[in-house]
């Protein structure tokens, strides 16, 4: 089996679980999610990229919790856990990259201030593993991604060599989120030198509606069109991930084979649009477990194996999908 870099996982200690914007006491992900838990879910030590998990930030004005999340990542990288945080010094080498939150929406000046503060919180060893930043757009008002401050913030990231992880949600927010993503990328690259254009890493197929059946459905057509449009920019990459959250509940408990068959039209579009050199495997653990169960990561891994088989990917192409694309896009050591 090809070596794996899981390009999208989330972790948090129990002491900070309530610091997330989505947290409630009865939320399926309430409580700690540690590297030890991740090992149990995957069945094998797998290198990963740690993605921010939507800490509370008071509309980007309060950086306390996002900075605490960076300090948490620092404990992982330095192999220096607090008691019962579920990781060891040996686990440090598995964290290849970190994508913290950043207030891109506040514009260049405030973003620069945040980056300096975040670097202090991280320390040099952990900061070297920071490869980019994420600011979720999936739950933000329409037009957020097209504001002048947001575009200038993206240009700052590109100039500094950081990627931007893009999280939008066609399923719940409609085609406008995809249309704005296309325009945002065009504007972020407009007038920018090639080597300073920010790289965009698209999360979770942009969350299409996987409950629809017909490929003639306007939702599918809009999503497919957006995928091919987004793929025309060579600075965009796609994470093969996040599909379980978009499935009808009746499918979530089905075997991997049934899920693969149900979502094949979407998977085929992504492979055709981006190709294996711009697609990367991502487990989206522990979010992938919601409504699916503890075997969710392994089930998704099997689905992706079936993608490789059906597409007839060569050994080299499979290596790109499982690890090479993540190395290239994130500039992992």
CSV table of N, CA and C in Angstrom, one decimal, residues 153-291:
chain,number,residue,atom,x,y,z
A,153,UNK,N,-6.1,40.2,2.2
A,153,UNK,CA,-5.6,39.2,3.1
A,153,UNK,C,-5.1,38.0,2.3
A,154,UNK,N,-5.8,37.6,1.3
A,154,UNK,CA,-5.3,36.4,0.5
A,154,UNK,C,-4.0,36.7,-0.2
A,155,UNK,N,-3.9,38.0,-0.6
A,155,UNK,CA,-2.7,38.3,-1.3
A,155,UNK,C,-1.5,38.4,-0.3
A,156,UNK,N,-1.7,38.8,0.9
A,156,UNK,CA,-0.7,38.7,1.9
A,156,UNK,C,-0.2,37.3,2.1
A,157,UNK,N,-1.1,36.3,2.2
A,157,UNK,CA,-0.8,34.9,2.4
A,157,UNK,C,0.1,34.4,1.2
A,158,UNK,N,-0.3,34.8,0.0
A,158,UNK,CA,0.4,34.3,-1.1
A,158,UNK,C,1.8,34.9,-1.2
A,159,UNK,N,1.9,36.2,-0.8
A,159,UNK,CA,3.3,36.8,-0.8
A,159,UNK,C,4.2,36.2,0.2
A,160,UNK,N,3.6,35.7,1.3
A,160,UNK,CA,4.4,35.1,2.3
A,160,UNK,C,4.6,33.6,2.0
A,161,UNK,N,4.0,33.0,1.0
A,161,UNK,CA,4.2,31.6,0.6
A,161,UNK,C,3.3,30.7,1.4
A,162,UNK,N,2.2,31.2,1.9
A,162,UNK,CA,1.2,30.3,2.6
A,162,UNK,C,0.1,30.0,1.7
A,163,UNK,N,-0.5,28.8,1.9
A,163,UNK,CA,-1.7,28.4,1.2
A,163,UNK,C,-2.9,28.9,2.0
A,164,UNK,N,-4.1,28.8,1.3
A,164,UNK,CA,-5.3,29.1,1.9
A,164,UNK,C,-6.2,27.9,1.7
A,165,UNK,N,-6.7,27.3,2.8
A,165,UNK,CA,-7.6,26.2,2.8
A,165,UNK,C,-9.0,26.7,2.7
A,166,UNK,N,-9.7,26.4,1.6
A,166,UNK,CA,-11.0,27.0,1.3
A,166,UNK,C,-12.1,26.0,1.7
A,167,UNK,N,-13.0,26.5,2.6
A,167,UNK,CA,-14.1,25.7,3.0
A,167,UNK,C,-15.4,26.4,2.6
A,168,UNK,N,-16.1,25.9,1.6
A,168,UNK,CA,-17.4,26.4,1.2
A,168,UNK,C,-18.4,25.2,1.2
A,169,UNK,N,-19.7,25.5,1.1
A,169,UNK,CA,-20.7,24.5,1.3
A,169,UNK,C,-21.8,24.7,0.3
A,170,UNK,N,-21.7,24.0,-0.9
A,170,UNK,CA,-22.8,24.1,-1.9
A,170,UNK,C,-24.1,23.5,-1.4
A,171,UNK,N,-24.0,22.4,-0.6
A,171,UNK,CA,-25.1,21.6,-0.2
A,171,UNK,C,-26.1,22.5,0.6
A,172,UNK,N,-25.6,23.3,1.5
A,172,UNK,CA,-26.5,24.1,2.4
A,172,UNK,C,-26.6,25.6,1.9
A,173,UNK,N,-25.6,26.1,1.2
A,173,UNK,CA,-25.6,27.5,0.8
A,173,UNK,C,-25.9,27.7,-0.6
A,174,UNK,N,-25.9,26.7,-1.5
A,174,UNK,CA,-26.2,26.9,-2.9
A,174,UNK,C,-25.1,27.2,-3.8
A,175,UNK,N,-25.4,27.4,-5.0
A,175,UNK,CA,-24.4,27.6,-6.1
A,175,UNK,C,-23.6,28.9,-5.9
A,176,UNK,N,-24.2,29.9,-5.2
A,176,UNK,CA,-23.5,31.2,-5.1
A,176,UNK,C,-22.2,31.1,-4.4
A,177,UNK,N,-22.1,30.2,-3.4
A,177,UNK,CA,-20.8,30.0,-2.7
A,177,UNK,C,-19.7,29.5,-3.7
A,178,UNK,N,-20.1,28.7,-4.7
A,178,UNK,CA,-19.1,28.2,-5.7
A,178,UNK,C,-18.8,29.4,-6.6
A,179,UNK,N,-19.8,30.1,-7.0
A,179,UNK,CA,-19.5,31.2,-7.9
A,179,UNK,C,-18.6,32.3,-7.3
A,180,UNK,N,-18.9,32.5,-6.0
A,180,UNK,CA,-18.0,33.5,-5.3
A,180,UNK,C,-16.6,33.0,-5.1
A,181,UNK,N,-16.5,31.7,-5.0
A,181,UNK,CA,-15.1,31.1,-4.8
A,181,UNK,C,-14.3,31.3,-6.1
A,182,UNK,N,-15.0,31.1,-7.3
A,182,UNK,CA,-14.3,31.3,-8.5
A,182,UNK,C,-13.9,32.7,-8.7
A,183,UNK,N,-14.8,33.7,-8.4
A,183,UNK,CA,-14.4,35.1,-8.5
A,183,UNK,C,-13.3,35.5,-7.5
A,184,UNK,N,-13.4,34.9,-6.3
A,184,UNK,CA,-12.4,35.2,-5.3
A,184,UNK,C,-11.0,34.8,-5.7
A,185,UNK,N,-10.9,33.7,-6.3
A,185,UNK,CA,-9.6,33.2,-6.7
A,185,UNK,C,-9.1,34.1,-7.9
A,186,UNK,N,-9.9,34.4,-8.8
A,186,UNK,CA,-9.5,35.3,-9.9
A,186,UNK,C,-9.0,36.6,-9.3
A,187,UNK,N,-9.7,37.2,-8.4
A,187,UNK,CA,-9.3,38.5,-7.9
A,187,UNK,C,-8.1,38.4,-7.0
A,188,UNK,N,-7.9,37.3,-6.3
A,188,UNK,CA,-6.7,37.2,-5.4
A,188,UNK,C,-5.5,37.0,-6.2
A,189,UNK,N,-5.6,36.6,-7.5
A,189,UNK,CA,-4.4,36.4,-8.4
A,189,UNK,C,-4.2,37.5,-9.3
A,190,UNK,N,-5.2,38.4,-9.4
A,190,UNK,CA,-5.1,39.5,-10.4
A,190,UNK,C,-4.0,40.5,-10.0
A,191,UNK,N,-3.1,40.7,-11.0
A,191,UNK,CA,-2.0,41.6,-10.8
A,191,UNK,C,-0.9,41.1,-9.9
A,192,UNK,N,-0.9,39.8,-9.6
A,192,UNK,CA,0.1,39.3,-8.7
A,192,UNK,C,1.1,38.4,-9.5
A,193,UNK,N,2.4,38.6,-9.1
A,193,UNK,CA,3.4,37.8,-9.8
A,193,UNK,C,3.2,36.3,-9.6
A,194,UNK,N,3.5,35.5,-10.5
A,194,UNK,CA,3.2,34.1,-10.5
A,194,UNK,C,3.6,33.4,-9.2
A,195,UNK,N,4.8,33.7,-8.8
A,195,UNK,CA,5.3,32.9,-7.6
A,195,UNK,C,4.8,33.5,-6.3
A,196,UNK,N,4.0,34.5,-6.4
A,196,UNK,CA,3.3,35.1,-5.2
A,196,UNK,C,1.8,34.9,-5.1
A,197,UNK,N,1.3,34.2,-6.1
A,197,UNK,CA,-0.1,33.9,-6.2
A,197,UNK,C,-0.4,32.8,-5.1
A,198,UNK,N,-1.4,33.1,-4.3
A,198,UNK,CA,-1.8,32.2,-3.2
A,198,UNK,C,-2.3,30.9,-3.8
A,199,UNK,N,-1.9,29.8,-3.2
A,199,UNK,CA,-2.4,28.5,-3.5
A,199,UNK,C,-3.7,28.2,-2.7
A,200,UNK,N,-4.7,27.7,-3.4
A,200,UNK,CA,-6.0,27.4,-2.8
A,200,UNK,C,-6.1,25.8,-2.7
A,201,UNK,N,-6.4,25.3,-1.5
A,201,UNK,CA,-6.7,23.9,-1.3
A,201,UNK,C,-8.1,23.8,-0.9
A,202,UNK,N,-8.9,23.2,-1.8
A,202,UNK,CA,-10.4,23.1,-1.6
A,202,UNK,C,-10.7,22.0,-0.7
A,203,UNK,N,-11.5,22.2,0.3
A,203,UNK,CA,-11.9,21.2,1.2
A,203,UNK,C,-13.1,20.4,0.8
A,204,UNK,N,-13.1,19.1,0.9
A,204,UNK,CA,-14.3,18.3,0.9
A,204,UNK,C,-15.2,18.4,-0.4
A,205,UNK,N,-14.5,18.5,-1.5
A,205,UNK,CA,-15.3,18.6,-2.8
A,205,UNK,C,-16.2,19.8,-2.9
A,206,UNK,N,-16.0,20.8,-2.0
A,206,UNK,CA,-16.8,21.9,-1.8
A,206,UNK,C,-18.2,21.6,-1.3
A,207,UNK,N,-18.3,20.4,-0.7
A,207,UNK,CA,-19.6,20.0,0.0
A,207,UNK,C,-20.8,20.0,-1.0
A,208,UNK,N,-20.8,19.1,-2.0
A,208,UNK,CA,-21.9,19.0,-2.8
A,208,UNK,C,-23.1,18.3,-2.1
A,209,UNK,N,-24.3,18.4,-2.7
A,209,UNK,CA,-25.4,17.7,-2.1
A,209,UNK,C,-25.4,16.3,-2.7
A,210,UNK,N,-25.0,15.4,-1.8
A,210,UNK,CA,-25.0,14.0,-2.2
A,210,UNK,C,-26.3,13.2,-2.0
A,211,UNK,N,-27.3,14.0,-1.6
A,211,UNK,CA,-28.6,13.3,-1.5
A,211,UNK,C,-29.4,13.3,-2.8
A,212,UNK,N,-29.0,14.0,-3.8
A,212,UNK,CA,-29.7,14.0,-5.0
A,212,UNK,C,-29.3,12.8,-5.8
A,213,UNK,N,-30.2,12.4,-6.7
A,213,UNK,CA,-30.1,11.1,-7.5
A,213,UNK,C,-29.7,11.4,-8.9
A,214,UNK,N,-30.4,12.3,-9.5
A,214,UNK,CA,-30.2,12.6,-11.0
A,214,UNK,C,-29.1,13.5,-11.3
A,215,UNK,N,-28.3,13.1,-12.3
A,215,UNK,CA,-27.2,14.0,-12.7
A,215,UNK,C,-27.7,15.1,-13.6
A,216,UNK,N,-29.0,15.2,-13.8
A,216,UNK,CA,-29.6,16.3,-14.5
A,216,UNK,C,-30.1,17.3,-13.5
A,217,UNK,N,-30.0,17.1,-12.3
A,217,UNK,CA,-30.4,18.0,-11.2
A,217,UNK,C,-29.6,19.3,-11.4
A,218,UNK,N,-30.2,20.5,-11.3
A,218,UNK,CA,-29.5,21.7,-11.4
A,218,UNK,C,-28.3,21.8,-10.4
A,219,UNK,N,-28.5,21.3,-9.2
A,219,UNK,CA,-27.5,21.3,-8.2
A,219,UNK,C,-26.2,20.6,-8.6
A,220,UNK,N,-26.4,19.4,-9.2
A,220,UNK,CA,-25.3,18.7,-9.7
A,220,UNK,C,-24.6,19.4,-10.8
A,221,UNK,N,-25.4,19.9,-11.8
A,221,UNK,CA,-24.8,20.6,-12.9
A,221,UNK,C,-24.0,21.8,-12.5
A,222,UNK,N,-24.6,22.6,-11.6
A,222,UNK,CA,-23.8,23.8,-11.1
A,222,UNK,C,-22.5,23.4,-10.4
A,223,UNK,N,-22.6,22.3,-9.6
A,223,UNK,CA,-21.4,21.9,-8.9
A,223,UNK,C,-20.3,21.4,-9.9
A,224,UNK,N,-20.8,20.6,-10.9
A,224,UNK,CA,-19.8,20.0,-11.9
A,224,UNK,C,-19.2,21.2,-12.7
A,225,UNK,N,-20.0,22.1,-13.1
A,225,UNK,CA,-19.4,23.3,-13.8
A,225,UNK,C,-18.4,24.0,-13.0
A,226,UNK,N,-18.7,24.2,-11.7
A,226,UNK,CA,-17.7,24.9,-10.8
A,226,UNK,C,-16.4,24.1,-10.7
A,227,UNK,N,-16.5,22.8,-10.6
A,227,UNK,CA,-15.3,22.0,-10.4
A,227,UNK,C,-14.4,22.2,-11.6
A,228,UNK,N,-14.9,22.1,-12.8
A,228,UNK,CA,-14.1,22.3,-14.0
A,228,UNK,C,-13.6,23.7,-14.1
A,229,UNK,N,-14.4,24.7,-13.7
A,229,UNK,CA,-13.9,26.1,-13.7
A,229,UNK,C,-12.8,26.3,-12.7
A,230,UNK,N,-13.0,25.8,-11.5
A,230,UNK,CA,-11.9,25.9,-10.4
A,230,UNK,C,-10.7,25.2,-10.8
A,231,UNK,N,-10.8,24.1,-11.5
A,231,UNK,CA,-9.6,23.3,-11.8
A,231,UNK,C,-8.7,23.9,-12.9
A,232,UNK,N,-9.3,24.9,-13.7
A,232,UNK,CA,-8.5,25.6,-14.7
A,232,UNK,C,-7.4,26.4,-14.1
A,233,UNK,N,-7.5,26.8,-12.9
A,233,UNK,CA,-6.4,27.5,-12.2
A,233,UNK,C,-5.5,26.5,-11.6
A,234,UNK,N,-4.2,26.5,-12.1
A,234,UNK,CA,-3.3,25.4,-11.6
A,234,UNK,C,-2.8,25.6,-10.2
A,235,UNK,N,-3.3,26.7,-9.6
A,235,UNK,CA,-2.9,27.0,-8.2
A,235,UNK,C,-4.0,26.4,-7.2
A,236,UNK,N,-4.9,25.6,-7.8
A,236,UNK,CA,-6.0,25.0,-6.9
A,236,UNK,C,-5.8,23.5,-6.8
A,237,UNK,N,-6.0,23.0,-5.6
A,237,UNK,CA,-6.0,21.6,-5.4
A,237,UNK,C,-7.3,21.2,-4.7
A,238,UNK,N,-7.6,19.9,-4.7
A,238,UNK,CA,-8.8,19.4,-4.1
A,238,UNK,C,-8.6,18.2,-3.1
A,239,UNK,N,-9.2,18.3,-2.0
A,239,UNK,CA,-9.1,17.3,-1.0
A,239,UNK,C,-10.3,16.3,-1.3
A,240,UNK,N,-9.9,15.0,-1.4
A,240,UNK,CA,-10.9,13.9,-1.6
A,240,UNK,C,-11.3,13.6,-0.2
A,241,UNK,N,-12.4,14.2,0.3
A,241,UNK,CA,-12.8,14.0,1.7
A,241,UNK,C,-14.2,14.6,1.9
A,242,UNK,N,-14.7,14.4,3.1
A,242,UNK,CA,-15.9,15.1,3.6
A,242,UNK,C,-17.2,14.6,3.1
A,243,UNK,N,-17.2,13.5,2.3
A,243,UNK,CA,-18.5,13.1,1.6
A,243,UNK,C,-19.5,12.5,2.6
A,244,UNK,N,-19.1,11.9,3.7
A,244,UNK,CA,-20.0,11.3,4.6
A,244,UNK,C,-21.0,12.3,5.1
A,245,UNK,N,-20.6,13.5,5.4
A,245,UNK,CA,-21.4,14.5,6.0
A,245,UNK,C,-22.5,15.0,5.0
A,246,UNK,N,-22.3,14.7,3.7
A,246,UNK,CA,-23.3,15.2,2.7
A,246,UNK,C,-24.2,14.1,2.3
A,247,UNK,N,-24.1,12.9,2.8
A,247,UNK,CA,-24.9,11.7,2.4
A,247,UNK,C,-26.2,11.8,3.1
A,248,UNK,N,-27.2,11.1,2.5
A,248,UNK,CA,-28.5,10.9,3.2
A,248,UNK,C,-28.2,9.9,4.4
A,249,UNK,N,-28.9,10.1,5.5
A,249,UNK,CA,-28.6,9.2,6.6
A,249,UNK,C,-28.7,7.7,6.3
A,250,UNK,N,-29.6,7.4,5.4
A,250,UNK,CA,-29.8,6.0,5.0
A,250,UNK,C,-28.5,5.3,4.4
A,251,UNK,N,-27.7,6.1,3.9
A,251,UNK,CA,-26.4,5.6,3.2
A,251,UNK,C,-25.3,5.5,4.2
A,252,UNK,N,-25.3,6.3,5.2
A,252,UNK,CA,-24.1,6.5,6.1
A,252,UNK,C,-23.6,5.2,6.7
A,253,UNK,N,-24.6,4.3,7.0
A,253,UNK,CA,-24.2,3.0,7.7
A,253,UNK,C,-24.0,1.9,6.7
A,254,UNK,N,-24.1,2.2,5.4
A,254,UNK,CA,-23.9,1.2,4.4
A,254,UNK,C,-22.5,0.9,4.2
A,255,UNK,N,-22.1,-0.3,3.6
A,255,UNK,CA,-20.7,-0.6,3.3
A,255,UNK,C,-20.1,0.4,2.4
A,256,UNK,N,-18.8,0.4,2.3
A,256,UNK,CA,-18.0,1.3,1.5
A,256,UNK,C,-18.4,1.1,0.0
A,257,UNK,N,-18.7,-0.1,-0.4
A,257,UNK,CA,-19.0,-0.4,-1.8
A,257,UNK,C,-20.3,0.4,-2.2
A,258,UNK,N,-21.3,0.4,-1.3
A,258,UNK,CA,-22.6,1.0,-1.6
A,258,UNK,C,-22.4,2.5,-1.6
A,259,UNK,N,-21.6,3.1,-0.7
A,259,UNK,CA,-21.3,4.5,-0.7
A,259,UNK,C,-20.6,4.9,-2.0
A,260,UNK,N,-19.6,4.1,-2.4
A,260,UNK,CA,-18.8,4.4,-3.6
A,260,UNK,C,-19.7,4.5,-4.8
A,261,UNK,N,-20.6,3.5,-4.9
A,261,UNK,CA,-21.6,3.5,-6.1
A,261,UNK,C,-22.5,4.7,-6.1
A,262,UNK,N,-22.9,5.1,-4.9
A,262,UNK,CA,-23.8,6.2,-4.8
A,262,UNK,C,-23.2,7.6,-5.2
A,263,UNK,N,-21.9,7.7,-4.8
A,263,UNK,CA,-21.3,9.0,-5.1
A,263,UNK,C,-20.3,9.0,-6.2
A,264,UNK,N,-20.3,7.9,-7.0
A,264,UNK,CA,-19.4,7.8,-8.1
A,264,UNK,C,-19.5,9.0,-9.1
A,265,UNK,N,-20.7,9.5,-9.4
A,265,UNK,CA,-20.7,10.7,-10.4
A,265,UNK,C,-19.9,11.8,-9.9
A,266,UNK,N,-19.9,12.1,-8.6
A,266,UNK,CA,-19.1,13.3,-8.1
A,266,UNK,C,-17.6,12.9,-8.1
A,267,UNK,N,-17.3,11.7,-7.7
A,267,UNK,CA,-15.9,11.3,-7.6
A,267,UNK,C,-15.3,11.4,-9.0
A,268,UNK,N,-16.1,10.9,-10.0
A,268,UNK,CA,-15.6,10.9,-11.4
A,268,UNK,C,-15.3,12.3,-11.9
A,269,UNK,N,-16.2,13.2,-11.5
A,269,UNK,CA,-16.0,14.6,-12.0
A,269,UNK,C,-14.7,15.2,-11.4
A,270,UNK,N,-14.4,14.9,-10.1
A,270,UNK,CA,-13.2,15.5,-9.4
A,270,UNK,C,-12.0,14.9,-10.1
A,271,UNK,N,-12.0,13.6,-10.3
A,271,UNK,CA,-10.8,13.0,-10.9
A,271,UNK,C,-10.6,13.5,-12.3
A,272,UNK,N,-11.7,13.7,-13.1
A,272,UNK,CA,-11.5,14.2,-14.4
A,272,UNK,C,-11.1,15.7,-14.5
A,273,UNK,N,-11.6,16.4,-13.5
A,273,UNK,CA,-11.3,17.9,-13.5
A,273,UNK,C,-9.9,18.2,-13.0
A,274,UNK,N,-9.5,17.5,-11.9
A,274,UNK,CA,-8.2,17.9,-11.3
A,274,UNK,C,-7.1,16.9,-11.6
A,275,UNK,N,-7.4,15.7,-11.8
A,275,UNK,CA,-6.4,14.7,-12.0
A,275,UNK,C,-5.6,14.3,-10.7
A,276,UNK,N,-5.0,13.2,-10.7
A,276,UNK,CA,-4.3,12.7,-9.4
A,276,UNK,C,-3.2,13.7,-8.9
A,277,UNK,N,-2.6,14.5,-9.8
A,277,UNK,CA,-1.6,15.3,-9.4
A,277,UNK,C,-2.1,16.6,-8.6
A,278,UNK,N,-3.4,16.8,-8.6
A,278,UNK,CA,-4.0,17.9,-7.8
A,278,UNK,C,-5.1,17.4,-6.9
A,279,UNK,N,-5.2,16.1,-6.6
A,279,UNK,CA,-6.1,15.6,-5.7
A,279,UNK,C,-5.3,15.0,-4.5
A,280,UNK,N,-5.8,15.2,-3.3
A,280,UNK,CA,-5.1,14.6,-2.2
A,280,UNK,C,-6.1,13.9,-1.2
A,281,UNK,N,-5.7,12.7,-0.7
A,281,UNK,CA,-6.5,12.0,0.3
A,281,UNK,C,-6.6,12.8,1.5
A,282,UNK,N,-7.8,12.8,2.1
A,282,UNK,CA,-8.0,13.4,3.4
A,282,UNK,C,-9.1,12.7,4.1
A,283,UNK,N,-8.9,12.4,5.4
A,283,UNK,CA,-9.8,11.6,6.2
A,283,UNK,C,-10.9,12.4,6.8
A,284,UNK,N,-10.7,13.7,7.1
A,284,UNK,CA,-11.6,14.5,7.8
A,284,UNK,C,-12.0,13.9,9.1
A,285,UNK,N,-11.1,13.3,9.8
A,285,UNK,CA,-11.4,12.7,11.1
A,285,UNK,C,-11.3,13.9,12.2
A,286,UNK,N,-12.1,13.9,13.2
A,286,UNK,CA,-13.2,13.0,13.5
A,286,UNK,C,-14.6,13.3,12.9
A,287,UNK,N,-14.6,14.4,12.1
A,287,UNK,CA,-15.9,14.8,11.6
A,287,UNK,C,-16.6,13.7,10.8
A,288,UNK,N,-15.7,12.9,10.1
A,288,UNK,CA,-16.2,11.8,9.3
A,288,UNK,C,-17.0,10.7,10.1
A,289,UNK,N,-16.8,10.7,11.4
A,289,UNK,CA,-17.5,9.7,12.2
A,289,UNK,C,-18.9,10.0,12.5
A,290,UNK,N,-19.3,11.2,12.4
A,290,UNK,CA,-20.7,11.6,12.8
A,290,UNK,C,-21.7,10.9,11.9
A,291,UNK,N,-22.6,10.1,12.6
A,291,UNK,CA,-23.6,9.4,11.9
A,291,UNK,C,-23.1,8.1,11.2
